[in-house]
mmCIF file of C-alpha atoms in Angstrom:
data_model
loop_
_atom_site.group_PDB
_atom_site.id
_atom_site.type_symbol
_atom_site.label_atom_id
_atom_site.label_comp_id
_atom_site.label_asym_id
_atom_site.label_seq_id
_atom_site.Cartn_x
_atom_site.Cartn_y
_atom_site.Cartn_z
ATOM 1 C CA MET A 30 -78.418 131.880 -18.738
ATOM 2 C CA ALA A 31 -80.475 129.035 -20.114
ATOM 3 C CA ASP A 32 -83.835 129.611 -21.748
ATOM 4 C CA LEU A 33 -86.115 128.415 -18.950
ATOM 5 C CA SER A 34 -89.153 128.187 -21.234
ATOM 6 C CA TYR A 35 -87.348 125.650 -23.418
ATOM 7 C CA ILE A 36 -86.024 123.688 -20.440
ATOM 8 C CA SER A 37 -89.624 122.951 -19.432
ATOM 9 C CA THR A 38 -90.081 121.038 -22.721
ATOM 10 C CA LEU A 39 -87.188 118.669 -21.953
ATOM 11 C CA PRO A 40 -87.569 115.284 -20.271
ATOM 12 C CA PRO A 41 -87.690 115.439 -16.444
ATOM 13 C CA ALA A 42 -84.135 114.094 -16.075
ATOM 14 C CA ASN A 43 -82.701 116.876 -18.236
ATOM 15 C CA GLN A 44 -84.809 119.447 -16.407
ATOM 16 C CA ALA A 45 -83.372 118.154 -13.108
ATOM 17 C CA LEU A 46 -79.831 118.603 -14.427
ATOM 18 C CA PHE A 47 -80.608 122.171 -15.518
ATOM 19 C CA HIS A 48 -82.173 123.025 -12.157
ATOM 20 C CA ALA A 49 -79.089 121.666 -10.340
ATOM 21 C CA LYS A 50 -76.807 123.646 -12.702
ATOM 22 C CA ILE A 51 -78.788 126.837 -12.084
ATOM 23 C CA ALA A 52 -78.838 126.280 -8.311
ATOM 24 C CA LYS A 53 -75.040 125.893 -8.277
ATOM 25 C CA LYS A 54 -74.667 128.927 -10.580
ATOM 26 C CA TYR A 55 -72.361 126.952 -12.860
ATOM 27 C CA SER A 56 -71.803 127.717 -16.514
ATOM 28 C CA PHE A 57 -71.459 124.959 -19.087
ATOM 29 C CA ALA A 58 -67.744 125.846 -19.171
ATOM 30 C CA ASP A 59 -67.487 125.218 -15.405
ATOM 31 C CA ILE A 60 -69.124 121.806 -15.705
ATOM 32 C CA ALA A 61 -67.148 120.899 -18.840
ATOM 33 C CA GLU A 62 -63.849 121.689 -17.152
ATOM 34 C CA LYS A 63 -64.732 119.513 -14.162
ATOM 35 C CA LEU A 64 -65.973 116.657 -16.404
ATOM 36 C CA GLY A 65 -63.076 116.884 -18.847
ATOM 37 C CA ARG A 66 -65.434 117.457 -21.786
ATOM 38 C CA SER A 67 -65.969 120.391 -24.138
ATOM 39 C CA GLU A 68 -68.357 123.185 -23.224
ATOM 40 C CA THR A 69 -70.444 122.655 -26.370
ATOM 41 C CA TRP A 70 -70.716 118.883 -25.861
ATOM 42 C CA VAL A 71 -71.867 119.335 -22.254
ATOM 43 C CA ALA A 72 -74.502 121.887 -23.285
ATOM 44 C CA ALA A 73 -75.740 119.561 -26.051
ATOM 45 C CA ALA A 74 -75.980 116.699 -23.533
ATOM 46 C CA PHE A 75 -77.965 118.853 -21.092
ATOM 47 C CA TYR A 76 -80.413 119.547 -23.952
ATOM 48 C CA GLY A 77 -80.673 115.804 -24.659
ATOM 49 C CA ASN A 78 -78.740 115.760 -27.929
ATOM 50 C CA MET A 79 -75.760 113.770 -26.607
ATOM 51 C CA PRO A 80 -75.865 110.809 -24.200
ATOM 52 C CA PHE A 81 -73.938 111.055 -20.939
ATOM 53 C CA ALA A 82 -71.685 108.068 -20.236
ATOM 54 C CA GLN A 83 -71.882 106.586 -16.746
ATOM 55 C CA GLU A 84 -68.606 108.328 -15.846
ATOM 56 C CA ASP A 85 -70.213 111.657 -16.835
ATOM 57 C CA ILE A 86 -73.238 110.921 -14.671
ATOM 58 C CA ASP A 87 -70.980 110.006 -11.739
ATOM 59 C CA GLY A 88 -69.119 113.289 -12.269
ATOM 60 C CA LEU A 89 -72.351 115.279 -12.426
ATOM 61 C CA VAL A 90 -73.472 113.785 -9.108
ATOM 62 C CA LYS A 91 -70.327 115.221 -7.496
ATOM 63 C CA ILE A 92 -70.150 118.506 -9.417
ATOM 64 C CA LEU A 93 -73.817 119.429 -9.046
ATOM 65 C CA GLU A 94 -74.202 117.735 -5.661
ATOM 66 C CA ILE A 95 -77.130 115.675 -6.883
ATOM 67 C CA ASP A 96 -78.572 113.190 -4.395
ATOM 68 C CA PRO A 97 -77.150 109.790 -5.428
ATOM 69 C CA LEU A 98 -80.583 108.209 -4.905
ATOM 70 C CA SER A 99 -82.231 110.601 -7.349
ATOM 71 C CA ILE A 100 -79.502 109.958 -9.917
ATOM 72 C CA GLU A 101 -80.779 106.381 -10.203
ATOM 73 C CA ALA A 102 -83.910 107.861 -11.794
ATOM 74 C CA ILE A 103 -81.931 110.331 -13.893
ATOM 75 C CA SER A 104 -79.201 107.975 -15.139
ATOM 76 C CA PRO A 105 -81.238 105.806 -17.548
ATOM 77 C CA ALA A 106 -82.963 108.873 -18.958
ATOM 78 C CA VAL A 107 -79.757 110.719 -19.880
ATOM 79 C CA ASN A 108 -77.664 107.676 -20.838
ATOM 80 C CA PHE A 109 -79.526 106.748 -24.039
ATOM 81 C CA PHE A 110 -79.429 106.979 -27.826
ATOM 82 C CA PRO A 111 -80.772 110.491 -28.414
ATOM 83 C CA ASP A 112 -83.314 111.516 -31.007
ATOM 84 C CA ARG A 113 -81.236 114.514 -32.000
ATOM 85 C CA ALA A 114 -82.843 117.783 -32.974
ATOM 86 C CA SER A 115 -86.347 116.308 -33.135
ATOM 87 C CA LYS A 116 -87.563 118.835 -30.576
ATOM 88 C CA PHE A 117 -86.536 121.907 -32.548
ATOM 89 C CA GLU A 118 -88.858 124.027 -34.640
ATOM 90 C CA THR A 119 -87.976 124.814 -38.235
ATOM 91 C CA PRO A 120 -87.463 127.615 -38.788
ATOM 92 C CA PRO A 121 -86.430 128.329 -35.211
ATOM 93 C CA ARG A 122 -88.119 131.210 -33.387
ATOM 94 C CA ASP A 123 -85.352 131.936 -30.901
ATOM 95 C CA PRO A 124 -83.337 134.877 -32.340
ATOM 96 C CA THR A 125 -79.893 133.398 -31.654
ATOM 97 C CA ILE A 126 -80.775 129.983 -33.061
ATOM 98 C CA TYR A 127 -82.504 131.649 -36.013
ATOM 99 C CA ARG A 128 -79.310 133.616 -36.835
ATOM 100 C CA LEU A 129 -77.352 130.372 -36.974
ATOM 101 C CA TYR A 130 -80.057 128.899 -39.218
ATOM 102 C CA GLU A 131 -79.909 132.063 -41.342
ATOM 103 C CA ILE A 132 -76.128 131.713 -41.686
ATOM 104 C CA VAL A 133 -76.630 128.260 -43.183
ATOM 105 C CA LEU A 134 -79.405 129.543 -45.467
ATOM 106 C CA VAL A 135 -77.264 132.439 -46.731
ATOM 107 C CA TYR A 136 -73.815 130.830 -46.760
ATOM 108 C CA GLY A 137 -74.645 127.102 -46.994
ATOM 109 C CA TYR A 138 -74.008 126.723 -50.724
ATOM 110 C CA ALA A 139 -70.894 128.892 -50.466
ATOM 111 C CA PHE A 140 -69.551 126.666 -47.656
ATOM 112 C CA LYS A 141 -70.445 123.562 -49.666
ATOM 113 C CA SER A 142 -68.708 124.847 -52.804
ATOM 114 C CA ILE A 143 -65.553 125.874 -50.963
ATOM 115 C CA ILE A 144 -65.406 122.497 -49.193
ATOM 116 C CA ALA A 145 -65.726 120.775 -52.590
ATOM 117 C CA GLU A 146 -63.000 122.965 -54.114
ATOM 118 C CA LYS A 147 -60.592 122.340 -51.248
ATOM 119 C CA PHE A 148 -61.370 118.709 -50.401
ATOM 120 C CA GLY A 149 -63.226 117.155 -53.328
ATOM 121 C CA ASP A 150 -66.647 115.561 -53.469
ATOM 122 C CA GLY A 151 -67.780 114.827 -49.924
ATOM 123 C CA ILE A 152 -69.237 116.227 -46.740
ATOM 124 C CA MET A 153 -68.169 117.617 -43.399
ATOM 125 C CA SER A 154 -69.125 115.201 -40.655
ATOM 126 C CA ALA A 155 -71.393 116.295 -37.826
ATOM 127 C CA ILE A 156 -70.547 113.039 -36.036
ATOM 128 C CA CYS A 157 -66.739 113.272 -36.103
ATOM 129 C CA PHE A 158 -67.136 116.864 -35.045
ATOM 130 C CA THR A 159 -66.106 119.444 -32.463
ATOM 131 C CA SER A 160 -67.077 123.050 -31.985
ATOM 132 C CA LYS A 161 -65.936 125.916 -29.845
ATOM 133 C CA ILE A 162 -67.396 129.305 -29.004
ATOM 134 C CA ASP A 163 -65.104 132.172 -28.108
ATOM 135 C CA LYS A 164 -65.554 135.831 -27.264
ATOM 136 C CA GLU A 165 -63.385 138.365 -29.080
ATOM 137 C CA VAL A 166 -63.208 142.073 -28.321
ATOM 138 C CA ASP A 167 -61.566 144.696 -30.527
ATOM 139 C CA GLU A 168 -61.967 148.371 -31.339
ATOM 140 C CA GLU A 169 -65.084 147.584 -33.425
ATOM 141 C CA GLY A 170 -66.944 145.790 -30.642
ATOM 142 C CA THR A 171 -67.581 142.391 -29.113
ATOM 143 C CA TRP A 172 -67.673 139.397 -31.453
ATOM 144 C CA VAL A 173 -68.894 135.832 -31.231
ATOM 145 C CA LYS A 174 -66.419 133.400 -32.787
ATOM 146 C CA ILE A 175 -67.791 129.943 -33.569
ATOM 147 C CA THR A 176 -65.377 127.301 -34.792
ATOM 148 C CA LEU A 177 -66.857 124.202 -36.426
ATOM 149 C CA ARG A 178 -64.430 121.307 -36.997
ATOM 150 C CA GLY A 179 -65.784 118.276 -38.825
ATOM 151 C CA LYS A 180 -63.921 115.402 -40.404
ATOM 152 C CA PHE A 181 -64.066 115.412 -44.209
ATOM 153 C CA LEU A 182 -65.857 112.340 -45.518
ATOM 154 C CA PRO A 183 -65.400 111.763 -49.253
ATOM 155 C CA TYR A 184 -68.149 110.093 -51.223
ATOM 156 C CA ILE A 185 -67.024 106.694 -52.443
ATOM 157 C CA LYS A 186 -67.518 105.178 -55.837
ATOM 158 C CA TYR A 187 -68.847 101.653 -55.824
#
């Protein structure tokens, strides 16, 4: 379930998409499957961090049964160049988002060093990037598995 208090801080077009999603009782996975996109990308787009292409908007009209006349108002607002992550507090107050932030604080230099050892001097792209969230259950409990896949970009000498 989406954090309704945060949704109210989003632009009206994104709020309208969330309200339609909630009314249809769809998960991001449901919408992603119907759009042919990844679950994480769709969620990021709903939060305004990725722009929907016109084909996505057309798909959302059908999937969420949005009135085609109201989509004319929504379309320009969600098909834009986003100002990514500008709306987020640092450090985040939401416990789940804070834990992800904490992972980077605790393991960030370890990740960076291992990337350098395995790939050389460079960075992992957050642009040429995919992610996936899975649920794993074993005898020790239920686990969240987050896979981050970013293209390695070596620094160039010039």
